[in-house]
Amino acid sequence: MRDYLSKELKRWKPPKPPSLKISFDAALQSYTKKSCMGIVGRNSERTVLGLRMIINNHVPTPLATEALACLQVIQMGLDMGFRDVVIERDSLTIVKKLHAQNEDGSVISAYITNAKSLSEIYYRCNFKHVFLAADGCDCSRDREGL
């Protein structure tokens, strides 16, 4: 675990104060319909302010896994009292849907609509796409949780 965190911190870029950065990764075990996600929230000094692992049942698709994970990340930040956040994700599809002004008509529209509504509670909430290598998340860690 220590090696994993060391690699993650080398790749991770801090947010500009007073923002906090929340990074997460999720995986789906399709035959059981279980998803697992790991979330970490840090400040500009790389101090971990929040850490959570969540297992969800009855998740139908990988895209639903990503959308549900994003919704849960937004909720976690609010639960912890964060008000100015950058939420990083390697799923460009989800990030685009969260930035879109038009109504989402896809099968994950409920997750997207709820995520947008919750994100409005923040003083500032910025959704950012990052490549997996840049955000430092390791899917194999999430799959171990399943």
PDB file of C-alpha atoms in Angstrom, residues 23-90:
ATOM      1  CA  SER A  23     -10.021  11.874  -6.923  1.00  0.00           C
ATOM      2  CA  PHE A  24     -11.750   8.548  -7.291  1.00  0.00           C
ATOM      3  CA  ASP A  25     -11.794   5.339  -9.236  1.00  0.00           C
ATOM      4  CA  ALA A  26     -14.464   2.695  -9.650  1.00  0.00           C
ATOM      5  CA  ALA A  27     -14.687  -0.826 -11.001  1.00  0.00           C
ATOM      6  CA  LEU A  28     -17.586  -3.132 -11.841  1.00  0.00           C
ATOM      7  CA  GLN A  29     -17.706  -6.878 -11.450  1.00  0.00           C
ATOM      8  CA  SER A  30     -20.239  -7.433 -14.231  1.00  0.00           C
ATOM      9  CA  TYR A  31     -21.369 -10.965 -13.391  1.00  0.00           C
ATOM     10  CA  THR A  32     -22.325 -10.002  -9.810  1.00  0.00           C
ATOM     11  CA  LYS A  33     -23.373  -6.424 -10.693  1.00  0.00           C
ATOM     12  CA  LYS A  34     -21.253  -5.145  -7.793  1.00  0.00           C
ATOM     13  CA  SER A  35     -19.206  -2.005  -8.067  1.00  0.00           C
ATOM     14  CA  CYS A  36     -16.439  -0.816  -5.809  1.00  0.00           C
ATOM     15  CA  MET A  37     -14.996   2.644  -5.593  1.00  0.00           C
ATOM     16  CA  GLY A  38     -12.249   4.393  -3.739  1.00  0.00           C
ATOM     17  CA  ILE A  39     -12.346   8.127  -2.994  1.00  0.00           C
ATOM     18  CA  VAL A  40      -9.624  10.394  -1.631  1.00  0.00           C
ATOM     19  CA  GLY A  41      -9.929  14.111  -0.870  1.00  0.00           C
ATOM     20  CA  ARG A  42      -6.789  16.227  -0.423  1.00  0.00           C
ATOM     21  CA  ASN A  43      -5.854  19.840   0.074  1.00  0.00           C
ATOM     22  CA  SER A  44      -3.128  21.760  -1.768  1.00  0.00           C
ATOM     23  CA  GLU A  45      -0.504  20.441   0.660  1.00  0.00           C
ATOM     24  CA  ARG A  46      -1.430  16.840  -0.236  1.00  0.00           C
ATOM     25  CA  THR A  47      -2.907  16.207   3.192  1.00  0.00           C
ATOM     26  CA  VAL A  48      -5.615  13.547   3.015  1.00  0.00           C
ATOM     27  CA  LEU A  49      -8.807  15.089   4.401  1.00  0.00           C
ATOM     28  CA  GLY A  50     -11.150  12.266   3.516  1.00  0.00           C
ATOM     29  CA  LEU A  51     -10.917   8.683   2.382  1.00  0.00           C
ATOM     30  CA  ARG A  52     -13.750   6.311   1.628  1.00  0.00           C
ATOM     31  CA  MET A  53     -14.405   2.966  -0.034  1.00  0.00           C
ATOM     32  CA  ILE A  54     -17.930   2.153  -1.178  1.00  0.00           C
ATOM     33  CA  ILE A  55     -19.398  -1.086  -2.522  1.00  0.00           C
ATOM     34  CA  ASN A  56     -22.664  -0.856  -4.464  1.00  0.00           C
ATOM     35  CA  ASN A  57     -24.970  -3.704  -5.474  1.00  0.00           C
ATOM     36  CA  HIS A  58     -27.199  -3.991  -8.557  1.00  0.00           C
ATOM     37  CA  VAL A  59     -25.155  -1.698 -10.813  1.00  0.00           C
ATOM     38  CA  PRO A  60     -26.026  -2.630 -14.413  1.00  0.00           C
ATOM     39  CA  THR A  61     -23.213  -1.222 -16.562  1.00  0.00           C
ATOM     40  CA  PRO A  62     -19.715   0.248 -16.432  1.00  0.00           C
ATOM     41  CA  LEU A  63     -21.126   3.664 -17.378  1.00  0.00           C
ATOM     42  CA  ALA A  64     -23.649   3.454 -14.524  1.00  0.00           C
ATOM     43  CA  THR A  65     -20.744   2.544 -12.231  1.00  0.00           C
ATOM     44  CA  GLU A  66     -18.911   5.729 -13.247  1.00  0.00           C
ATOM     45  CA  ALA A  67     -21.987   7.936 -12.901  1.00  0.00           C
ATOM     46  CA  LEU A  68     -22.981   6.505  -9.513  1.00  0.00           C
ATOM     47  CA  ALA A  69     -19.413   6.874  -8.284  1.00  0.00           C
ATOM     48  CA  CYS A  70     -19.368  10.534  -9.292  1.00  0.00           C
ATOM     49  CA  LEU A  71     -22.656  11.159  -7.495  1.00  0.00           C
ATOM     50  CA  GLN A  72     -21.290   9.511  -4.344  1.00  0.00           C
ATOM     51  CA  VAL A  73     -18.090  11.564  -4.553  1.00  0.00           C
ATOM     52  CA  ILE A  74     -20.094  14.787  -4.697  1.00  0.00           C
ATOM     53  CA  GLN A  75     -22.130  13.661  -1.687  1.00  0.00           C
ATOM     54  CA  MET A  76     -19.011  12.701   0.278  1.00  0.00           C
ATOM     55  CA  GLY A  77     -17.490  16.138  -0.268  1.00  0.00           C
ATOM     56  CA  LEU A  78     -20.663  17.800   0.974  1.00  0.00           C
ATOM     57  CA  ASP A  79     -20.875  15.448   3.965  1.00  0.00           C
ATOM     58  CA  MET A  80     -17.341  16.438   4.934  1.00  0.00           C
ATOM     59  CA  GLY A  81     -18.087  20.145   4.666  1.00  0.00           C
ATOM     60  CA  PHE A  82     -15.996  20.833   1.566  1.00  0.00           C
ATOM     61  CA  ARG A  83     -17.198  23.935  -0.313  1.00  0.00           C
ATOM     62  CA  ASP A  84     -14.631  24.496  -3.073  1.00  0.00           C
ATOM     63  CA  VAL A  85     -13.654  21.325  -4.926  1.00  0.00           C
ATOM     64  CA  VAL A  86     -12.068  19.980  -8.059  1.00  0.00           C
ATOM     65  CA  ILE A  87     -13.410  16.510  -8.821  1.00  0.00           C
ATOM     66  CA  GLU A  88     -11.128  14.490 -11.080  1.00  0.00           C
ATOM     67  CA  ARG A  89     -12.235  11.562 -13.181  1.00  0.00           C
ATOM     68  CA  ASP A  90     -10.763   9.578 -16.043  1.00  0.00           C
TER      69      ASP A  90
END
